[in-house]
């Protein structure tokens, strides 16, 4: 594993980054990781997964979080993984996660063919690229590609968004902001790091829900209740799990949300659920309605 | 006298709707906190399951078997209004649906030449339905402090308007099978 680079500060967040080029030994896996590993097929896929575990453990440790990677499901708003060749990179938000609804990382080793730029760059970005001296264009194209991929991965509402829809305010900036047509007033910060091989970018989508982050304590309390409604062991219930991916039938969804309201003696409305996508969002919403212990 | 195919379909639709209501209230029975409402919704759950049994027995007594149906009025209604997001909405939807059921059964009772066995089943079920409406109304009144009286009324109003729309669509969708039910809304409690 390469040394952890200097943590970049993006929009008030502290990020921890780790890059790995060798797989974690299977003997070093935790029981949860070993179960996940056993479900994988194919030597290449397993090797990449183990390399990513090594990177993720490094970033989690640097962030002061539990390094058992099996308790951190993906996708999730506070961490991102990316692979290229034999490399894996992990980014984990260590602080300031209250402002975060998505984090995306992308590592690329090879410059894309120049003709592909029109598929992921805006007209303005293409003009910027064309204005550079020819020898600088490949590196800039590679950088812009990683930025676009990172922005896309950081965007929790990316289902109908193309890479071209993310427009960089200053296409020449290695650290800056971008925005989408969908939310033109919302700054999407990004940062690029040069590597000895290739290029790596990370981007963040600030939270706009107004829902505060769920504490580890609250989620740990909620996880067994949620597990009772879904066919998953409690250790696989993570804040990043999307409600839509739990395959709950509509009545089970009703039962889950009403049951939690009754248990915690809180009231949630239809509007409250408009911004709830993940179990972490749900837990944060519930947590935000609980009386402050200091009031008692 | 045996059942016409239309009658057999309609009674089977009633059975299917009662089954779905029982499944719905089975879930509600698990959500509610310990207390009087918990006992009432559990009773309600059992009533709905019994109503499905009554329709099954009624159809059998008329020398037929219920048609296997999955659709129900509740499904069409919930598709239209969306799933409830809290216990007050669960009870508000229940009140609207119960009124719809009792109104529908009233219409059926007025159909000329109604078979006595069907009439008996309708009357048996309607005894329970009146109690359902009463306890749900009281439950909603007891929720006023928690959810706000105006908000509850607005919610019931929204669900009632949706019900009227869905009911009209249902009559149109099932056409000839239920043509004899078309007409002005009967008075409901």
Short mmCIF file of C-alpha atoms in Angstrom, two decimals:
data_model
loop_
_atom_site.label_atom_id
_atom_site.label_comp_id
_atom_site.label_asym_id
_atom_site.label_seq_id
_atom_site.Cartn_x
_atom_site.Cartn_y
_atom_site.Cartn_z
CA UNK A 1 0.00 0.00 0.00
CA UNK A 2 1.32 3.45 -0.85
CA UNK A 3 1.54 6.00 1.95
CA UNK A 4 -1.70 7.86 2.56
CA UNK A 5 -1.45 11.16 0.68
CA UNK A 6 -2.01 14.44 2.42
CA UNK A 7 -5.75 14.50 3.28
CA UNK A 8 -7.48 16.89 0.92
CA UNK A 9 -10.00 19.30 2.36
CA UNK A 10 -13.07 19.50 0.14
CA UNK A 11 -15.94 21.81 1.10
CA UNK A 12 -15.13 21.56 4.78
CA UNK A 13 -14.81 17.79 4.71
CA UNK A 14 -11.74 15.89 5.81
CA UNK A 15 -11.05 13.00 3.49
CA UNK A 16 -8.71 10.07 3.99
CA UNK A 17 -7.33 8.41 0.88
CA UNK A 18 -5.47 5.12 0.56
CA UNK A 19 -4.18 3.35 -2.53
CA UNK A 20 -3.24 -0.32 -2.68
CA UNK A 21 -1.56 -2.39 -5.37
CA UNK A 22 -1.45 -5.77 -3.62
CA UNK A 23 -4.27 -7.92 -2.29
CA UNK A 24 -4.93 -8.37 1.40
CA UNK A 25 -4.10 -11.98 2.43
CA UNK A 26 -7.23 -14.11 2.75
CA UNK A 27 -6.03 -15.15 6.20
CA UNK A 28 -6.32 -11.52 7.33
CA UNK A 29 -10.04 -11.26 6.54
CA UNK A 30 -12.56 -10.81 9.33
CA UNK A 31 -15.45 -13.34 9.50
CA UNK A 32 -17.75 -10.84 7.77
CA UNK A 33 -15.23 -10.16 5.03
CA UNK A 34 -14.60 -13.89 4.61
CA UNK A 35 -18.33 -14.45 4.00
CA UNK A 36 -18.37 -11.71 1.35
CA UNK A 37 -15.19 -13.11 -0.22
CA UNK A 38 -16.70 -16.61 -0.41
CA UNK A 39 -19.56 -15.26 -2.54
CA UNK A 40 -17.17 -13.91 -5.18
CA UNK A 41 -16.28 -15.93 -8.25
CA UNK A 42 -13.25 -15.65 -10.54
CA UNK A 43 -9.61 -15.20 -9.57
CA UNK A 44 -9.28 -11.68 -11.05
CA UNK A 45 -12.39 -10.41 -9.34
CA UNK A 46 -11.27 -11.88 -6.01
CA UNK A 47 -7.81 -10.34 -6.34
CA UNK A 48 -9.24 -6.90 -7.08
CA UNK A 49 -11.67 -7.21 -4.18
CA UNK A 50 -8.84 -8.11 -1.79
CA UNK A 51 -6.75 -5.20 -3.08
CA UNK A 52 -9.68 -2.88 -2.51
CA UNK A 53 -10.07 -4.27 1.04
CA UNK A 54 -6.47 -3.33 1.73
CA UNK A 55 -7.04 0.23 0.45
CA UNK A 56 -10.35 0.54 2.29
CA UNK A 57 -8.85 -0.64 5.57
CA UNK A 58 -6.11 1.97 5.21
CA UNK A 59 -8.58 4.79 4.62
CA UNK A 60 -10.92 3.62 7.40
CA UNK A 61 -8.05 3.39 9.87
CA UNK A 62 -6.90 6.89 8.92
CA UNK A 63 -10.46 8.12 9.45
CA UNK A 64 -10.61 6.47 12.88
CA UNK A 65 -13.43 4.13 11.84
CA UNK A 66 -13.96 0.39 12.28
CA UNK A 67 -11.54 -1.27 9.83
CA UNK A 68 -13.74 -4.35 9.37
CA UNK A 69 -14.76 -3.46 5.82
CA UNK A 70 -17.73 -5.86 5.87
CA UNK A 71 -19.70 -3.47 8.06
CA UNK A 72 -19.44 -0.71 5.47
CA UNK A 73 -21.82 -1.43 2.59
CA UNK A 74 -21.55 0.21 -0.82
CA UNK A 75 -22.71 2.46 -2.35
CA UNK A 76 -22.72 4.83 0.58
CA UNK A 77 -22.34 8.59 1.05
CA UNK A 78 -19.21 8.67 3.17
CA UNK A 79 -16.85 6.36 1.23
CA UNK A 80 -15.98 5.44 -2.34
CA UNK A 81 -13.83 2.84 -4.06
CA UNK A 82 -12.28 2.77 -7.51
CA UNK A 83 -10.11 0.32 -9.43
CA UNK A 84 -7.77 0.58 -12.41
CA UNK A 85 -5.34 -2.12 -13.51
CA UNK A 86 -3.90 -3.63 -10.35
CA UNK A 87 -4.61 -0.53 -8.27
CA UNK A 88 -7.47 0.16 -5.91
CA UNK A 89 -8.15 3.46 -4.21
CA UNK A 90 -10.43 4.14 -1.27
CA UNK A 91 -11.66 7.50 0.02
CA UNK A 92 -13.42 7.85 3.36
CA UNK A 93 -14.88 11.01 4.88
CA UNK A 94 -13.42 11.44 8.34
CA UNK A 95 -15.33 14.45 9.48
CA UNK A 96 -17.87 16.98 8.41
CA UNK A 97 -20.13 14.26 7.02
CA UNK A 98 -23.20 16.25 8.04
CA UNK A 99 -22.80 18.22 4.82
CA UNK A 100 -22.33 15.15 2.64
CA UNK A 101 -24.85 13.18 0.61
CA UNK A 102 -22.39 11.55 -1.79
CA UNK A 103 -18.70 10.90 -2.26
CA UNK A 104 -17.11 9.63 -5.48
CA UNK A 105 -13.59 8.56 -6.34
CA UNK A 106 -12.10 7.58 -9.67
CA UNK A 107 -8.67 6.35 -10.65
CA UNK A 108 -7.60 5.89 -14.26
CA UNK A 109 -4.26 4.78 -15.66
CA UNK A 110 -4.71 5.25 -19.39
CA UNK A 111 -5.62 8.38 -21.29
CA UNK A 112 -8.85 7.94 -23.23
CA UNK A 113 -8.85 8.33 -27.01
CA UNK A 114 -9.13 12.07 -27.86
CA UNK A 115 -12.22 11.39 -29.98
CA UNK A 116 -14.16 10.28 -26.91
CA UNK A 117 -13.89 13.70 -25.25
CA UNK A 118 -17.13 14.90 -26.82
CA UNK A 119 -18.99 12.19 -24.93
CA UNK A 120 -18.00 13.39 -21.47
CA UNK A 121 -16.84 17.01 -21.80
CA UNK A 122 -19.04 20.06 -22.27
CA UNK A 123 -18.39 22.29 -25.27
CA UNK A 124 -16.59 24.76 -23.00
CA UNK A 125 -14.38 22.02 -21.57
CA UNK A 126 -13.55 20.80 -25.07
CA UNK A 127 -12.59 24.35 -26.03
CA UNK A 128 -10.35 24.54 -22.98
CA UNK A 129 -8.66 21.29 -23.98
CA UNK A 130 -8.19 22.39 -27.58
CA UNK A 131 -6.54 25.63 -26.44
CA UNK A 132 -3.81 23.78 -24.50
CA UNK A 133 -0.44 23.04 -26.04
CA UNK A 134 -0.65 19.61 -27.68
CA UNK A 135 1.79 17.87 -25.28
CA UNK A 136 -0.39 18.85 -22.27
CA UNK A 137 -3.66 17.62 -23.69
CA UNK A 138 -3.41 13.88 -22.86
CA UNK A 139 -2.76 14.51 -19.15
CA UNK A 140 -5.56 17.10 -19.00
CA UNK A 141 -7.96 14.78 -20.78
CA UNK A 142 -7.14 12.01 -18.31
CA UNK A 143 -7.66 14.41 -15.38
CA UNK A 144 -10.99 15.65 -16.72
CA UNK A 145 -12.17 12.09 -17.25
CA UNK A 146 -11.44 11.15 -13.64
CA UNK A 147 -13.17 14.31 -12.41
CA UNK A 148 -16.30 13.53 -14.43
CA UNK A 149 -16.39 9.94 -13.23
CA UNK A 150 -15.90 11.04 -9.62
CA UNK A 151 -18.69 13.64 -9.92
CA UNK A 152 -21.00 11.02 -11.38
CA UNK A 153 -20.25 8.54 -8.59
CA UNK A 154 -20.72 11.22 -5.93
CA UNK A 155 -24.15 12.14 -7.24
CA UNK A 156 -26.92 10.12 -5.52
CA UNK A 157 -29.38 11.29 -8.20
CA UNK A 158 -27.31 10.28 -11.21
CA UNK A 159 -29.80 7.88 -12.75
CA UNK A 160 -30.69 10.20 -15.61
CA UNK A 161 -27.46 12.18 -15.74
CA UNK A 162 -24.68 11.92 -18.33
CA UNK A 163 -21.04 12.77 -17.70
CA UNK A 164 -21.46 15.77 -20.02
CA UNK A 165 -24.11 17.12 -17.65
CA UNK A 166 -21.49 17.90 -15.01
CA UNK A 167 -19.91 21.22 -15.98
CA UNK A 168 -16.66 22.36 -14.35
CA UNK A 169 -16.61 26.02 -13.41
CA UNK A 170 -12.93 26.24 -14.38
CA UNK A 171 -11.91 23.29 -16.58
CA UNK A 172 -8.24 24.01 -15.87
CA UNK A 173 -8.54 23.88 -12.07
CA UNK A 174 -7.15 20.82 -10.28
CA UNK A 175 -9.36 21.64 -7.31
CA UNK A 176 -12.61 23.44 -7.92
CA UNK A 177 -16.33 23.14 -8.29
CA UNK A 178 -18.74 21.80 -10.87
CA UNK A 179 -22.52 21.89 -11.24
CA UNK A 180 -25.28 20.18 -13.13
CA UNK A 181 -28.09 21.61 -15.21
CA UNK A 182 -30.42 19.84 -12.79
CA UNK A 183 -29.09 21.86 -9.82
CA UNK A 184 -27.11 24.79 -11.24
CA UNK A 185 -26.86 26.64 -7.92
CA UNK A 186 -25.34 23.73 -6.08
CA UNK A 187 -21.53 23.60 -5.90
CA UNK A 188 -20.05 20.14 -6.39
CA UNK A 189 -16.46 20.29 -5.14
CA UNK A 190 -13.73 18.09 -6.59
CA UNK A 191 -10.01 17.59 -6.28
CA UNK A 192 -7.43 15.81 -8.47
CA UNK A 193 -4.25 14.14 -7.27
CA UNK A 194 -1.44 13.07 -9.58
CA UNK A 195 -0.12 9.59 -9.07
CA UNK A 196 3.16 8.03 -10.18
CA UNK A 197 0.91 6.06 -12.52
CA UNK A 198 -2.28 7.64 -13.82
CA UNK A 199 -4.58 10.13 -12.18
CA UNK A 200 -7.05 10.13 -9.34
CA UNK A 201 -9.97 12.48 -8.54
CA UNK A 202 -12.48 12.71 -5.73
CA UNK A 203 -15.74 14.66 -5.72
CA UNK A 204 -18.45 15.32 -3.18
CA UNK A 205 -22.13 16.15 -3.34
CA UNK A 206 -23.14 18.37 -0.44
CA UNK A 207 -26.27 17.42 1.45
CA UNK A 208 -29.37 19.42 0.67
CA UNK A 209 -31.82 17.47 2.77
CA UNK A 210 -31.35 19.32 6.00
CA UNK A 211 -31.29 15.93 7.69
CA UNK A 212 -28.45 15.73 10.18
CA UNK A 213 -26.07 12.75 10.06
CA UNK A 214 -27.03 9.69 12.01
CA UNK A 215 -24.71 8.86 14.84
CA UNK A 216 -23.02 5.46 14.98
CA UNK A 217 -24.92 4.86 18.22
CA UNK A 218 -28.34 5.55 16.71
CA UNK A 219 -27.73 3.37 13.70
CA UNK A 220 -26.43 0.51 15.83
CA UNK A 221 -29.70 0.67 17.78
CA UNK A 222 -31.80 0.80 14.62
CA UNK A 223 -30.01 -1.89 12.64
CA UNK A 224 -31.55 -4.90 14.48
CA UNK A 225 -35.04 -3.40 14.11
CA UNK A 226 -34.50 -2.93 10.38
CA UNK A 227 -32.95 -6.39 10.01
CA UNK A 228 -36.19 -7.87 11.35
CA UNK A 229 -37.97 -6.61 8.24
CA UNK A 230 -35.47 -7.70 5.62
CA UNK A 231 -33.80 -10.96 4.83
CA UNK A 232 -30.36 -9.77 5.80
CA UNK A 233 -28.14 -10.46 8.82
CA UNK A 234 -27.79 -7.43 11.06
CA UNK A 235 -24.09 -7.05 10.20
CA UNK A 236 -25.09 -6.34 6.59
CA UNK A 237 -27.45 -3.53 7.57
CA UNK A 238 -25.39 -0.44 6.81
CA UNK A 239 -26.28 3.27 6.51
CA UNK A 240 -25.48 3.18 2.80
CA UNK A 241 -28.08 0.54 1.94
CA UNK A 242 -30.77 2.01 -0.25
CA UNK A 243 -34.37 1.35 0.77
CA UNK A 244 -35.16 0.60 -2.86
CA UNK A 245 -32.58 -2.19 -2.87
CA UNK A 246 -34.07 -3.99 0.13
CA UNK A 247 -36.78 -5.55 -2.04
CA UNK A 248 -39.42 -4.75 0.55
CA UNK A 249 -42.96 -5.06 -0.73
CA UNK A 250 -44.97 -1.88 -0.29
CA UNK A 251 -46.76 -3.07 2.84
CA UNK A 252 -43.49 -4.15 4.44
CA UNK A 253 -42.18 -0.63 3.80
CA UNK A 254 -45.24 0.80 5.53
CA UNK A 255 -44.82 -1.61 8.40
CA UNK A 256 -41.15 -0.67 8.79
CA UNK A 257 -41.65 3.10 8.87
CA UNK A 258 -44.81 3.03 10.99
CA UNK A 259 -43.30 0.51 13.38
CA UNK A 260 -40.25 2.73 13.92
CA UNK A 261 -42.46 5.79 14.50
CA UNK A 262 -44.49 3.89 17.08
CA UNK A 263 -41.39 2.52 18.80
CA UNK A 264 -39.75 5.94 19.05
CA UNK A 265 -43.00 7.86 19.63
CA UNK A 266 -42.36 10.25 16.77
CA UNK A 267 -44.44 11.38 13.79
CA UNK A 268 -43.09 11.46 10.24
CA UNK A 269 -44.99 12.85 7.30
CA UNK A 270 -45.12 12.06 3.60
CA UNK A 271 -42.91 15.10 2.93
CA UNK A 272 -40.28 13.83 5.36
CA UNK A 273 -39.77 10.73 3.25
CA UNK A 274 -39.23 12.67 0.02
CA UNK A 275 -35.50 12.89 0.70
CA UNK A 276 -35.00 9.48 2.32
CA UNK A 277 -33.09 7.15 0.03
CA UNK A 278 -30.86 5.09 2.30
CA UNK A 279 -31.19 3.47 5.70
CA UNK A 280 -28.73 6.11 6.92
CA UNK A 281 -31.13 8.82 5.75
CA UNK A 282 -33.99 7.07 7.54
CA UNK A 283 -31.99 6.68 10.73
CA UNK A 284 -30.88 10.33 10.56
CA UNK A 285 -34.46 11.46 10.07
CA UNK A 286 -35.61 9.46 13.09
CA UNK A 287 -32.66 10.67 15.12
CA UNK A 288 -33.49 14.27 14.26
CA UNK A 289 -36.99 13.87 15.72
CA UNK A 290 -35.95 12.26 18.98
CA UNK A 291 -36.00 14.53 22.00
CA UNK A 292 -32.62 15.90 22.97
CA UNK A 293 -31.42 14.00 26.09
CA UNK A 294 -30.18 17.34 27.42
CA UNK A 295 -33.80 18.48 27.62
CA UNK A 296 -34.58 15.89 30.27
CA UNK B 1 -80.70 -21.08 -8.17
CA UNK B 2 -77.04 -21.04 -9.18
CA UNK B 3 -74.73 -18.08 -9.52
CA UNK B 4 -74.30 -16.32 -12.84
CA UNK B 5 -70.69 -15.88 -13.93
CA UNK B 6 -70.93 -12.16 -13.20
CA UNK B 7 -72.23 -12.81 -9.69
CA UNK B 8 -69.58 -15.43 -9.10
CA UNK B 9 -66.89 -12.98 -10.19
CA UNK B 10 -68.27 -10.18 -8.01
CA UNK B 11 -68.56 -12.33 -4.88
CA UNK B 12 -65.05 -13.63 -5.57
CA UNK B 13 -63.86 -10.02 -5.85
CA UNK B 14 -65.45 -9.32 -2.46
CA UNK B 15 -63.66 -12.37 -1.05
CA UNK B 16 -60.35 -11.23 -2.52
CA UNK B 17 -60.83 -7.72 -1.12
CA UNK B 18 -61.59 -9.13 2.33
CA UNK B 19 -58.48 -11.31 2.16
CA UNK B 20 -56.35 -8.29 1.27
CA UNK B 21 -57.97 -6.29 4.06
CA UNK B 22 -57.11 -9.10 6.50
CA UNK B 23 -53.51 -9.16 5.28
CA UNK B 24 -53.33 -5.38 5.63
CA UNK B 25 -54.74 -5.47 9.16
CA UNK B 26 -52.50 -8.34 10.10
CA UNK B 27 -49.61 -6.00 9.40
CA UNK B 28 -51.27 -3.09 11.19
CA UNK B 29 -51.83 -5.32 14.23
CA UNK B 30 -48.07 -5.78 14.46
CA UNK B 31 -47.31 -2.05 14.18
CA UNK B 32 -49.56 -0.66 16.89
CA UNK B 33 -48.22 -0.10 20.37
CA UNK B 34 -49.68 -2.13 23.28
CA UNK B 35 -53.03 -0.68 24.34
CA UNK B 36 -56.73 -0.58 23.43
CA UNK B 37 -56.10 0.25 19.75
CA UNK B 38 -53.87 -2.79 19.48
CA UNK B 39 -56.76 -4.99 20.64
CA UNK B 40 -59.19 -3.32 18.24
CA UNK B 41 -57.06 -3.66 15.13
CA UNK B 42 -56.33 -7.28 16.03
CA UNK B 43 -60.09 -7.85 16.28
CA UNK B 44 -60.49 -6.04 12.97
CA UNK B 45 -57.85 -8.31 11.40
CA UNK B 46 -59.79 -11.37 12.56
CA UNK B 47 -63.09 -9.91 11.26
CA UNK B 48 -61.68 -9.35 7.78
CA UNK B 49 -60.37 -12.90 7.64
CA UNK B 50 -63.80 -14.15 8.73
CA UNK B 51 -65.48 -12.06 6.04
CA UNK B 52 -63.36 -13.78 3.42
CA UNK B 53 -64.49 -17.09 4.91
CA UNK B 54 -68.15 -16.00 4.82
CA UNK B 55 -67.89 -15.17 1.11
CA UNK B 56 -66.15 -18.46 0.43
CA UNK B 57 -68.93 -20.33 2.24
CA UNK B 58 -71.61 -18.29 0.51
CA UNK B 59 -70.22 -19.08 -2.94
CA UNK B 60 -69.86 -22.74 -1.99
CA UNK B 61 -73.46 -22.85 -0.77
CA UNK B 62 -74.51 -21.57 -4.19
CA UNK B 63 -72.81 -24.58 -5.81
CA UNK B 64 -69.71 -22.76 -6.99
CA UNK B 65 -66.13 -22.12 -6.00
CA UNK B 66 -64.53 -18.67 -5.74
CA UNK B 67 -62.51 -17.56 -8.73
CA UNK B 68 -58.83 -17.12 -7.92
CA UNK B 69 -58.29 -13.37 -7.97
CA UNK B 70 -55.39 -11.29 -6.78
CA UNK B 71 -56.81 -7.87 -7.46
CA UNK B 72 -58.79 -6.03 -4.85
CA UNK B 73 -60.25 -2.60 -4.32
CA UNK B 74 -57.60 -1.80 -1.70
CA UNK B 75 -54.79 -2.42 -4.19
CA UNK B 76 -56.31 -0.09 -6.75
CA UNK B 77 -56.91 2.51 -4.07
CA UNK B 78 -53.41 2.34 -2.57
CA UNK B 79 -51.90 2.52 -6.05
CA UNK B 80 -53.78 5.79 -6.47
CA UNK B 81 -53.13 7.47 -3.10
CA UNK B 82 -49.73 5.99 -2.29
CA UNK B 83 -48.85 3.94 0.74
CA UNK B 84 -49.55 5.44 4.17
CA UNK B 85 -46.54 6.89 5.95
CA UNK B 86 -47.73 6.95 9.55
CA UNK B 87 -50.35 5.38 11.77
CA UNK B 88 -52.80 8.25 11.35
CA UNK B 89 -52.73 7.79 7.58
CA UNK B 90 -53.24 4.05 8.06
CA UNK B 91 -56.37 4.71 10.10
CA UNK B 92 -57.60 7.47 7.76
CA UNK B 93 -57.29 5.15 4.78
CA UNK B 94 -59.07 2.48 6.78
CA UNK B 95 -61.98 4.80 7.54
CA UNK B 96 -62.37 5.73 3.89
CA UNK B 97 -62.15 2.13 2.72
CA UNK B 98 -64.56 0.88 5.37
CA UNK B 99 -67.09 3.49 4.29
CA UNK B 100 -66.59 2.39 0.70
CA UNK B 101 -67.15 -1.24 1.63
CA UNK B 102 -70.32 -0.56 3.58
CA UNK B 103 -71.58 1.70 0.78
CA UNK B 104 -70.85 -0.98 -1.78
CA UNK B 105 -72.62 -3.64 0.26
CA UNK B 106 -75.60 -1.28 0.62
CA UNK B 107 -75.77 -0.98 -3.15
CA UNK B 108 -75.62 -4.75 -3.48
CA UNK B 109 -78.46 -5.18 -1.00
CA UNK B 110 -80.70 -3.00 -3.19
CA UNK B 111 -80.12 -5.10 -6.31
CA UNK B 112 -83.47 -6.63 -7.35
CA UNK B 113 -83.68 -10.41 -7.04
CA UNK B 114 -80.71 -10.67 -4.72
CA UNK B 115 -80.25 -14.27 -3.62
CA UNK B 116 -81.18 -14.70 0.07
CA UNK B 117 -77.88 -16.43 0.81
CA UNK B 118 -75.96 -13.43 -0.56
CA UNK B 119 -78.22 -11.07 1.39
CA UNK B 120 -77.56 -13.01 4.58
CA UNK B 121 -73.81 -12.79 4.05
CA UNK B 122 -73.93 -9.07 3.33
CA UNK B 123 -75.95 -8.36 6.47
CA UNK B 124 -73.66 -10.52 8.58
CA UNK B 125 -70.59 -8.65 7.37
CA UNK B 126 -72.18 -5.22 7.66
CA UNK B 127 -72.71 -5.70 11.38
CA UNK B 128 -68.95 -5.85 11.78
CA UNK B 129 -68.28 -3.04 9.32
CA UNK B 130 -70.37 -0.60 11.37
CA UNK B 131 -68.23 -1.33 14.40
CA UNK B 132 -65.08 -0.91 12.33
CA UNK B 133 -66.11 2.57 11.25
CA UNK B 134 -66.96 3.51 14.82
CA UNK B 135 -63.71 2.39 16.41
CA UNK B 136 -61.58 3.88 13.60
CA UNK B 137 -63.39 7.22 13.98
CA UNK B 138 -62.67 7.16 17.72
CA UNK B 139 -59.04 6.20 17.09
CA UNK B 140 -58.62 9.16 14.74
CA UNK B 141 -60.19 11.48 17.32
CA UNK B 142 -57.73 10.23 19.92
CA UNK B 143 -54.85 11.05 17.53
CA UNK B 144 -55.76 14.74 17.26
CA UNK B 145 -53.25 15.84 19.84
CA UNK B 146 -50.43 13.95 18.18
CA UNK B 147 -51.18 14.76 14.53
CA UNK B 148 -53.43 17.82 14.70
CA UNK B 149 -57.19 17.81 14.12
CA UNK B 150 -56.99 19.92 10.96
CA UNK B 151 -54.28 17.77 9.46
CA UNK B 152 -56.33 14.63 10.13
CA UNK B 153 -59.42 16.16 8.52
CA UNK B 154 -57.40 17.29 5.50
CA UNK B 155 -55.92 13.80 5.17
CA UNK B 156 -59.35 12.14 5.33
CA UNK B 157 -60.66 14.63 2.76
CA UNK B 158 -57.76 13.88 0.40
CA UNK B 159 -58.23 10.14 0.75
CA UNK B 160 -62.01 10.45 0.29
CA UNK B 161 -61.60 12.37 -2.96
CA UNK B 162 -59.16 9.75 -4.20
CA UNK B 163 -61.62 7.00 -3.27
CA UNK B 164 -64.39 8.59 -5.31
CA UNK B 165 -62.09 8.77 -8.30
CA UNK B 166 -60.87 5.20 -7.93
CA UNK B 167 -64.39 3.87 -7.43
CA UNK B 168 -65.57 5.54 -10.62
CA UNK B 169 -62.62 4.05 -12.48
CA UNK B 170 -63.32 0.62 -11.00
CA UNK B 171 -66.93 0.71 -12.16
CA UNK B 172 -65.75 1.72 -15.62
CA UNK B 173 -63.01 -0.92 -15.69
CA UNK B 174 -65.25 -3.81 -14.77
CA UNK B 175 -68.05 -2.62 -17.03
CA UNK B 176 -70.82 -5.14 -17.49
CA UNK B 177 -69.88 -7.18 -14.45
CA UNK B 178 -70.92 -4.36 -12.12
CA UNK B 179 -73.25 -2.30 -14.31
CA UNK B 180 -76.16 -3.03 -11.99
CA UNK B 181 -74.27 -1.26 -9.18
CA UNK B 182 -74.03 2.06 -10.97
CA UNK B 183 -76.22 4.81 -9.60
CA UNK B 184 -76.20 7.40 -6.86
CA UNK B 185 -74.12 6.81 -3.75
CA UNK B 186 -76.20 5.30 -0.95
CA UNK B 187 -76.16 6.96 2.44
CA UNK B 188 -73.34 5.68 4.57
CA UNK B 189 -72.97 5.98 8.31
#
